[in-house]
């Protein structure tokens, strides 16, 4: 086993997020995940055996117990069965929430024979991903036009940071594509700034303004509009020469419905390259040129689909990320892994918790789970009064510097 990071050196680390009755985690295990599995059945032409596998998985969520993975020729089988040992035989509702979610999505791939030698490696979420990109077409046209003609200045950079934040709303594991509003395309006005609970955009832009051909990394979250927003920010960083090289860290296989893989990046650029809009084609070709010249690098690692939190990151990956001048950590699940998916007091310093991280980083995340850090006490009363569902409805966000 690789040497892990040390846990944050704070007194009395809080307990892990679990699936207590009445919590969003409980709702996830009992309602959201079964709905996702049913949608996978509905949107794919699977064999009766695979359909039966998925229906069995749905039943397990409420009536069954955790088991080891079956031998499915996967590259992470041995690791997963080691992770599972403490939980085998327990109810799904009695194991840590993030672990249960990661295990569920890994079980989807087992059920659909994703890794078997005679499988065509069908992405069970491909229909949703494609429709998500399709419904965002107007936003993509608008942002392509803006980025192709905007100056590479602080105003444009800050606008792209906001675009990257609100693009994270388009999370297909929470809302099916037909329920997602993709109209977050403004590069001039930011009417939702009041809903950014921690806003370190000026700190981030000042830092980037002093960069000269450095390495910048993205720990990517969703495909679709959010991936396009990440690619637009990468384009800005490379075109302005703030970055000489940008790494996109992607999932090695489909998970959490809309999480982006290398294949998703390539298919997205292929779709954009054939768009009827010349501005979209122009952006796509420029990004493809960066890939061809090894300035935009697409990489994956099995850690990103593991149930481990970020301070358990393998030493080899830690050492690689340590070479970065700035890492953008995207999305809710990655934010939870930054905090160890623990029930921190919401006013605990985000930087203190994430002091273990190997390089400077910025988290861009819309809130979709009952975990957050770095807020002011006065904010808690105000936002709770204004929106009782603020922790989970994706309408509030953070742009937050860590470590």
Short mmCIF file of C-alpha atoms in Angstrom, two decimals:
data_model
loop_
_atom_site.label_atom_id
_atom_site.label_comp_id
_atom_site.label_asym_id
_atom_site.label_seq_id
_atom_site.Cartn_x
_atom_site.Cartn_y
_atom_site.Cartn_z
CA UNK A 1 0.00 0.00 0.00
CA UNK A 2 1.19 3.52 -0.81
CA UNK A 3 2.06 5.86 2.05
CA UNK A 4 -0.99 8.10 2.69
CA UNK A 5 -1.09 11.76 3.61
CA UNK A 6 -1.50 12.45 7.28
CA UNK A 7 -4.95 13.51 8.40
CA UNK A 8 -5.37 17.22 9.21
CA UNK A 9 -3.74 18.05 12.55
CA UNK A 10 -6.84 19.45 14.19
CA UNK A 11 -8.20 18.41 17.60
CA UNK A 12 -10.99 15.85 17.76
CA UNK A 13 -11.62 15.14 14.05
CA UNK A 14 -15.39 14.98 13.51
CA UNK A 15 -17.18 11.77 12.54
CA UNK A 16 -17.61 10.60 8.96
CA UNK A 17 -20.71 11.56 7.02
CA UNK A 18 -23.16 8.67 7.36
CA UNK A 19 -26.69 8.00 6.12
CA UNK A 20 -28.74 8.88 9.19
CA UNK A 21 -32.50 8.97 8.75
CA UNK A 22 -33.63 12.37 7.49
CA UNK A 23 -30.24 13.29 6.03
CA UNK A 24 -29.48 14.00 2.38
CA UNK A 25 -27.19 10.96 2.49
CA UNK A 26 -30.14 8.77 3.52
CA UNK A 27 -32.20 10.22 0.68
CA UNK A 28 -29.33 9.47 -1.70
CA UNK A 29 -29.12 5.80 -0.71
CA UNK A 30 -32.86 5.17 -0.64
CA UNK A 31 -34.09 7.33 -3.55
CA UNK A 32 -31.43 8.91 -5.77
CA UNK A 33 -29.25 5.84 -6.38
CA UNK A 34 -32.17 3.49 -7.17
CA UNK A 35 -33.47 6.12 -9.63
CA UNK A 36 -30.07 6.28 -11.30
CA UNK A 37 -29.96 2.50 -11.73
CA UNK A 38 -33.48 2.48 -13.19
CA UNK A 39 -32.49 5.20 -15.64
CA UNK A 40 -29.47 3.13 -16.70
CA UNK A 41 -31.84 0.25 -17.49
CA UNK A 42 -34.23 2.53 -19.41
CA UNK A 43 -31.55 4.25 -21.51
CA UNK A 44 -29.55 1.19 -22.57
CA UNK A 45 -30.36 -1.90 -24.62
CA UNK A 46 -28.89 -4.33 -22.11
CA UNK A 47 -29.35 -8.10 -22.09
CA UNK A 48 -31.88 -9.62 -19.67
CA UNK A 49 -28.99 -10.84 -17.51
CA UNK A 50 -27.58 -7.33 -17.12
CA UNK A 51 -31.03 -5.90 -16.42
CA UNK A 52 -31.46 -8.54 -13.71
CA UNK A 53 -28.06 -7.59 -12.25
CA UNK A 54 -29.15 -3.95 -12.02
CA UNK A 55 -32.52 -4.79 -10.50
CA UNK A 56 -30.76 -6.94 -7.91
CA UNK A 57 -28.48 -4.00 -7.08
CA UNK A 58 -31.53 -1.75 -6.59
CA UNK A 59 -32.99 -4.23 -4.10
CA UNK A 60 -29.68 -4.48 -2.23
CA UNK A 61 -29.66 -0.76 -1.44
CA UNK A 62 -32.50 -1.14 1.06
CA UNK A 63 -32.75 -4.87 1.77
CA UNK A 64 -29.29 -6.30 1.16
CA UNK A 65 -25.75 -6.03 2.44
CA UNK A 66 -22.34 -5.06 1.12
CA UNK A 67 -20.33 -7.79 -0.59
CA UNK A 68 -16.96 -8.09 -2.30
CA UNK A 69 -16.74 -7.41 -6.02
CA UNK A 70 -16.89 -10.36 -8.37
CA UNK A 71 -13.94 -11.09 -10.64
CA UNK A 72 -14.70 -8.90 -13.66
CA UNK A 73 -11.21 -8.47 -15.10
CA UNK A 74 -11.03 -4.89 -13.80
CA UNK A 75 -7.72 -3.18 -13.01
CA UNK A 76 -8.88 -2.12 -9.53
CA UNK A 77 -10.55 -5.36 -8.39
CA UNK A 78 -7.91 -6.26 -5.81
CA UNK A 79 -7.78 -2.75 -4.38
CA UNK A 80 -11.56 -2.49 -4.12
CA UNK A 81 -11.87 -5.78 -2.29
CA UNK A 82 -9.27 -4.57 0.21
CA UNK A 83 -11.25 -1.34 0.70
CA UNK A 84 -14.43 -3.39 1.20
CA UNK A 85 -13.14 -5.79 3.87
CA UNK A 86 -14.27 -3.70 6.89
CA UNK A 87 -17.79 -3.34 5.47
CA UNK A 88 -18.67 -6.74 3.97
CA UNK A 89 -21.95 -7.98 5.46
CA UNK A 90 -23.05 -4.54 6.67
CA UNK A 91 -26.14 -2.72 5.41
CA UNK A 92 -25.48 -0.04 2.80
CA UNK A 93 -27.02 2.53 5.17
CA UNK A 94 -24.50 1.62 7.87
CA UNK A 95 -21.30 2.41 5.95
CA UNK A 96 -19.77 5.87 5.28
CA UNK A 97 -21.76 7.85 2.74
CA UNK A 98 -19.04 8.61 0.19
CA UNK A 99 -17.82 5.01 0.34
CA UNK A 100 -21.38 3.78 -0.32
CA UNK A 101 -21.76 6.09 -3.32
CA UNK A 102 -18.41 5.15 -4.86
CA UNK A 103 -19.18 1.46 -4.26
CA UNK A 104 -22.61 1.81 -5.91
CA UNK A 105 -21.16 3.28 -9.10
CA UNK A 106 -18.46 0.60 -9.16
CA UNK A 107 -21.20 -2.02 -8.79
CA UNK A 108 -23.04 -0.49 -11.79
CA UNK A 109 -20.00 -1.32 -13.93
CA UNK A 110 -19.81 -4.83 -12.50
CA UNK A 111 -23.51 -5.34 -13.22
CA UNK A 112 -23.19 -4.10 -16.82
CA UNK A 113 -20.08 -6.23 -17.53
CA UNK A 114 -18.10 -3.09 -18.35
CA UNK A 115 -14.68 -4.68 -17.79
CA UNK A 116 -15.27 -8.17 -19.19
CA UNK A 117 -13.10 -9.13 -22.21
CA UNK A 118 -16.09 -9.59 -24.53
CA UNK A 119 -17.62 -6.26 -23.45
CA UNK A 120 -17.57 -3.19 -25.68
CA UNK A 121 -17.02 -1.03 -22.58
CA UNK A 122 -20.40 0.65 -22.93
CA UNK A 123 -20.68 3.81 -20.84
CA UNK A 124 -24.01 3.26 -19.04
CA UNK A 125 -24.47 7.03 -18.77
CA UNK A 126 -23.60 7.92 -22.39
CA UNK A 127 -27.14 8.98 -23.32
CA UNK A 128 -27.32 11.41 -20.42
CA UNK A 129 -23.86 12.83 -21.13
CA UNK A 130 -24.63 13.42 -24.81
CA UNK A 131 -27.97 15.05 -24.08
CA UNK A 132 -26.35 17.19 -21.40
CA UNK A 133 -23.88 18.55 -23.94
CA UNK A 134 -26.63 18.99 -26.53
CA UNK A 135 -28.90 21.00 -24.21
CA UNK A 136 -25.97 23.29 -23.32
CA UNK A 137 -25.36 24.20 -26.97
CA UNK A 138 -26.61 27.80 -26.69
CA UNK A 139 -24.39 28.41 -23.67
CA UNK A 140 -21.43 26.83 -25.45
CA UNK A 141 -21.93 29.07 -28.49
CA UNK A 142 -22.10 32.16 -26.29
CA UNK A 143 -19.02 31.29 -24.23
CA UNK A 144 -17.02 30.32 -27.34
CA UNK A 145 -17.72 33.70 -28.93
CA UNK A 146 -16.77 35.52 -25.73
CA UNK A 147 -13.53 33.65 -25.14
CA UNK A 148 -12.45 33.89 -28.77
CA UNK A 149 -12.74 37.68 -28.71
CA UNK A 150 -12.10 38.67 -25.07
CA UNK A 151 -8.89 40.21 -23.84
CA UNK A 152 -6.72 38.00 -21.65
CA UNK A 153 -7.19 40.24 -18.65
CA UNK A 154 -8.33 39.95 -15.04
CA UNK A 155 -11.96 40.69 -15.92
CA UNK A 156 -12.11 37.77 -18.35
CA UNK A 157 -10.32 35.44 -15.94
CA UNK A 158 -12.70 36.18 -13.07
CA UNK A 159 -15.66 35.69 -15.41
CA UNK A 160 -14.30 32.27 -16.39
CA UNK A 161 -13.93 31.33 -12.73
CA UNK A 162 -17.61 32.12 -12.16
CA UNK A 163 -18.55 30.22 -15.30
CA UNK A 164 -16.55 27.24 -14.02
CA UNK A 165 -18.33 27.43 -10.67
CA UNK A 166 -21.91 27.58 -11.95
CA UNK A 167 -21.22 25.04 -14.68
CA UNK A 168 -20.85 22.62 -11.76
CA UNK A 169 -24.62 22.83 -11.28
CA UNK A 170 -25.06 20.55 -14.30
CA UNK A 171 -24.58 17.35 -12.29
CA UNK A 172 -26.53 14.47 -13.81
CA UNK A 173 -26.26 12.31 -10.69
CA UNK A 174 -28.50 14.84 -8.94
CA UNK A 175 -30.72 16.08 -11.75
CA UNK A 176 -31.51 14.33 -15.06
CA UNK A 177 -30.52 16.34 -18.11
CA UNK A 178 -34.08 17.53 -18.74
CA UNK A 179 -34.11 19.15 -15.29
CA UNK A 180 -30.86 21.11 -15.73
CA UNK A 181 -30.84 24.78 -16.67
CA UNK A 182 -27.64 25.28 -18.66
CA UNK A 183 -27.88 29.04 -19.16
CA UNK A 184 -24.72 30.15 -17.34
CA UNK A 185 -22.95 31.85 -20.20
CA UNK A 186 -22.36 35.44 -19.13
CA UNK A 187 -18.82 36.76 -19.14
CA UNK A 188 -19.83 40.28 -18.14
CA UNK A 189 -22.43 40.12 -15.38
CA UNK A 190 -22.50 37.91 -12.32
CA UNK A 191 -25.95 38.37 -10.74
CA UNK A 192 -25.42 35.29 -8.58
CA UNK A 193 -22.30 36.57 -6.82
CA UNK A 194 -24.39 37.03 -3.68
CA UNK A 195 -24.81 33.23 -3.66
CA UNK A 196 -21.05 32.61 -3.56
CA UNK A 197 -20.54 32.05 0.17
CA UNK A 198 -16.74 32.14 -0.01
CA UNK A 199 -15.36 34.13 -2.94
CA UNK A 200 -11.57 34.04 -3.39
CA UNK A 201 -11.66 34.94 -7.10
CA UNK A 202 -9.51 38.04 -6.59
CA UNK A 203 -6.87 36.04 -4.71
CA UNK A 204 -6.83 33.42 -7.47
CA UNK A 205 -6.66 36.00 -10.28
CA UNK A 206 -3.83 37.88 -8.54
CA UNK A 207 -1.91 34.64 -8.20
CA UNK A 208 -2.40 33.75 -11.86
CA UNK A 209 -1.42 37.27 -12.96
CA UNK A 210 2.08 36.54 -11.62
CA UNK A 211 2.41 33.19 -13.39
CA UNK A 212 4.70 32.82 -16.38
CA UNK A 213 4.50 29.50 -18.22
CA UNK A 214 3.91 27.37 -15.11
CA UNK A 215 2.12 24.05 -14.69
CA UNK A 216 -1.57 24.20 -13.71
CA UNK A 217 -3.79 21.19 -12.98
CA UNK A 218 -7.53 20.51 -12.93
CA UNK A 219 -9.08 17.70 -10.89
CA UNK A 220 -12.08 17.51 -13.20
CA UNK A 221 -15.66 16.75 -12.19
CA UNK A 222 -18.52 16.61 -14.73
CA UNK A 223 -18.68 16.19 -18.48
CA UNK A 224 -20.98 18.44 -20.51
CA UNK A 225 -21.19 22.16 -19.77
CA UNK A 226 -18.85 21.99 -16.79
CA UNK A 227 -16.16 20.26 -18.83
CA UNK A 228 -16.51 22.95 -21.50
CA UNK A 229 -16.08 25.59 -18.79
CA UNK A 230 -12.89 23.84 -17.63
CA UNK A 231 -11.61 23.71 -21.21
CA UNK A 232 -12.34 27.42 -21.65
CA UNK A 233 -10.37 28.26 -18.51
CA UNK A 234 -7.52 26.01 -19.67
CA UNK A 235 -7.59 27.80 -23.04
CA UNK A 236 -7.28 31.17 -21.29
CA UNK A 237 -4.35 29.97 -19.16
CA UNK A 238 -2.48 28.51 -22.14
CA UNK A 239 -3.23 31.33 -24.58
CA UNK A 240 -2.12 33.97 -22.07
CA UNK A 241 1.05 31.94 -21.28
CA UNK A 242 0.22 31.99 -17.59
CA UNK A 243 0.52 28.23 -18.05
CA UNK A 244 2.94 26.42 -20.30
CA UNK A 245 1.17 23.14 -19.59
CA UNK A 246 -2.22 22.18 -18.16
CA UNK A 247 -3.10 18.71 -16.88
CA UNK A 248 -6.70 17.52 -16.78
CA UNK A 249 -7.06 14.70 -14.23
CA UNK A 250 -10.01 12.59 -15.36
CA UNK A 251 -11.82 9.45 -14.24
CA UNK A 252 -10.44 6.19 -15.67
CA UNK A 253 -13.96 4.85 -16.20
CA UNK A 254 -17.58 6.12 -16.01
CA UNK A 255 -18.84 6.96 -12.52
CA UNK A 256 -21.24 9.30 -10.69
CA UNK A 257 -23.22 9.51 -13.97
CA UNK A 258 -21.64 12.62 -15.46
CA UNK A 259 -18.04 12.47 -14.24
CA UNK A 260 -15.68 13.11 -17.14
CA UNK A 261 -13.27 10.55 -18.63
CA UNK A 262 -10.57 11.00 -21.26
CA UNK A 263 -13.02 9.56 -23.78
CA UNK A 264 -15.54 12.26 -22.79
CA UNK A 265 -13.01 15.01 -23.47
CA UNK A 266 -12.19 13.60 -26.88
CA UNK A 267 -15.84 13.09 -27.82
CA UNK A 268 -16.71 16.60 -26.61
CA UNK A 269 -14.00 18.17 -28.76
CA UNK A 270 -15.10 16.05 -31.73
CA UNK A 271 -18.69 17.25 -31.34
CA UNK A 272 -17.62 20.87 -30.96
CA UNK A 273 -15.33 20.59 -33.99
CA UNK A 274 -18.33 19.75 -36.20
CA UNK A 275 -20.67 22.37 -34.74
CA UNK A 276 -22.44 24.64 -37.23
CA UNK A 277 -21.17 27.67 -35.30
CA UNK A 278 -17.74 28.86 -36.45
CA UNK A 279 -16.83 30.24 -33.02
CA UNK A 280 -17.40 26.84 -31.39
CA UNK A 281 -15.30 25.15 -34.10
CA UNK A 282 -12.55 27.71 -33.59
CA UNK A 283 -12.38 27.05 -29.85
CA UNK A 284 -12.39 23.28 -30.37
CA UNK A 285 -9.58 23.37 -32.92
CA UNK A 286 -7.45 25.56 -30.66
CA UNK A 287 -7.92 23.11 -27.77
CA UNK A 288 -7.10 20.17 -30.02
CA UNK A 289 -3.90 21.95 -31.06
CA UNK A 290 -2.94 22.26 -27.39
CA UNK A 291 -3.47 18.52 -26.97
CA UNK A 292 -1.45 17.74 -30.09
CA UNK A 293 1.42 19.93 -28.86
CA UNK A 294 1.32 18.32 -25.37
CA UNK A 295 0.42 21.56 -23.67
CA UNK A 296 -3.02 20.23 -22.67
CA UNK A 297 -2.53 16.77 -21.19
CA UNK A 298 -5.34 14.30 -20.46
CA UNK A 299 -4.47 11.87 -17.67
CA UNK A 300 -6.35 9.50 -15.39
CA UNK A 301 -5.65 7.44 -12.28
CA UNK A 302 -7.58 4.73 -10.44
CA UNK A 303 -7.42 6.84 -7.28
CA UNK A 304 -10.05 9.19 -8.71
CA UNK A 305 -12.64 6.37 -8.78
CA UNK A 306 -11.61 4.87 -5.44
CA UNK A 307 -13.56 5.40 -2.17
CA UNK A 308 -10.51 7.03 -0.56
CA UNK A 309 -10.38 10.63 0.63
CA UNK A 310 -7.71 13.02 -0.57
CA UNK A 311 -5.33 12.64 2.34
CA UNK A 312 -5.17 8.93 1.43
CA UNK A 313 -3.86 9.78 -2.04
CA UNK A 314 -1.04 7.49 -3.26
CA UNK A 315 2.42 8.96 -2.82
CA UNK A 316 3.13 8.78 -6.56
CA UNK A 317 0.09 10.95 -7.33
CA UNK A 318 0.92 13.29 -4.47
CA UNK A 319 4.43 13.79 -5.86
CA UNK A 320 3.08 14.46 -9.33
CA UNK A 321 0.58 17.08 -8.14
CA UNK A 322 3.28 18.72 -6.01
CA UNK A 323 4.85 19.97 -9.27
CA UNK A 324 1.83 22.15 -9.97
CA UNK A 325 1.70 25.89 -9.27
CA UNK A 326 -2.08 25.77 -8.87
CA UNK A 327 -4.67 22.99 -8.85
CA UNK A 328 -8.35 23.60 -9.56
CA UNK A 329 -10.44 21.10 -7.60
CA UNK A 330 -13.85 20.91 -9.22
CA UNK A 331 -17.20 19.81 -7.88
CA UNK A 332 -19.00 18.54 -4.83
CA UNK A 333 -17.57 15.01 -4.53
CA UNK A 334 -13.98 16.25 -4.84
CA UNK A 335 -14.70 18.92 -2.21
CA UNK A 336 -16.04 16.24 0.13
CA UNK A 337 -12.88 14.20 -0.40
CA UNK A 338 -10.80 17.31 0.43
CA UNK A 339 -12.55 17.43 3.81
CA UNK A 340 -12.39 13.66 4.32
CA UNK A 341 -16.21 13.63 4.02
CA UNK A 342 -16.37 14.43 7.72
CA UNK A 343 -18.89 16.49 9.65
CA UNK A 344 -16.71 19.55 10.24
CA UNK A 345 -18.24 22.56 11.89
CA UNK A 346 -19.13 24.86 8.99
CA UNK A 347 -16.93 27.64 10.41
CA UNK A 348 -13.78 25.49 10.65
CA UNK A 349 -10.94 26.96 8.58
CA UNK A 350 -10.89 25.34 5.14
CA UNK A 351 -7.15 26.00 4.84
CA UNK A 352 -6.44 24.33 8.19
CA UNK A 353 -8.29 21.17 7.18
CA UNK A 354 -6.60 20.99 3.77
CA UNK A 355 -3.06 21.81 4.93
CA UNK A 356 -1.98 18.32 3.78
CA UNK A 357 -2.56 19.11 0.10
CA UNK A 358 0.66 18.88 -1.98
CA UNK A 359 0.28 22.20 -3.86
CA UNK A 360 -1.74 25.42 -3.78
CA UNK A 361 -5.31 24.76 -4.87
CA UNK A 362 -8.67 26.38 -5.42
CA UNK A 363 -11.98 24.58 -4.95
CA UNK A 364 -14.85 25.56 -7.27
CA UNK A 365 -17.97 23.85 -5.97
CA UNK A 366 -21.72 24.30 -5.86
CA UNK A 367 -23.16 22.86 -2.65
CA UNK A 368 -24.95 19.52 -3.13
CA UNK A 369 -24.26 17.82 0.21
CA UNK A 370 -24.34 18.65 3.90
CA UNK A 371 -20.65 19.46 4.24
CA UNK A 372 -18.79 22.77 3.95
CA UNK A 373 -16.04 24.66 5.78
CA UNK A 374 -14.69 28.18 5.97
CA UNK A 375 -17.97 30.05 6.46
CA UNK A 376 -18.56 32.96 8.82
CA UNK A 377 -21.00 32.45 11.74
CA UNK A 378 -23.14 35.37 10.53
CA UNK A 379 -23.57 33.69 7.14
CA UNK A 380 -25.09 30.53 8.61
CA UNK A 381 -28.12 32.22 10.13
CA UNK A 382 -28.67 34.41 7.07
CA UNK A 383 -28.44 31.70 4.42
CA UNK A 384 -30.47 29.21 6.47
CA UNK A 385 -33.26 31.75 6.82
CA UNK A 386 -33.11 32.68 3.14
CA UNK A 387 -32.95 29.11 1.78
CA UNK A 388 -33.53 26.12 4.09
CA UNK A 389 -32.17 23.76 1.39
CA UNK A 390 -28.97 25.76 0.81
CA UNK A 391 -26.64 22.86 1.56
CA UNK A 392 -28.00 20.51 -1.09
CA UNK A 393 -29.88 22.31 -3.85
CA UNK A 394 -26.88 23.48 -5.92
CA UNK A 395 -27.93 27.14 -5.75
CA UNK A 396 -25.02 28.22 -3.51
CA UNK A 397 -21.31 27.90 -4.15
CA UNK A 398 -17.76 28.52 -3.02
CA UNK A 399 -14.63 29.62 -4.85
CA UNK A 400 -12.21 28.81 -2.09
CA UNK A 401 -8.42 28.82 -1.74
CA UNK A 402 -7.05 25.85 0.23
CA UNK A 403 -3.86 25.05 2.13
#
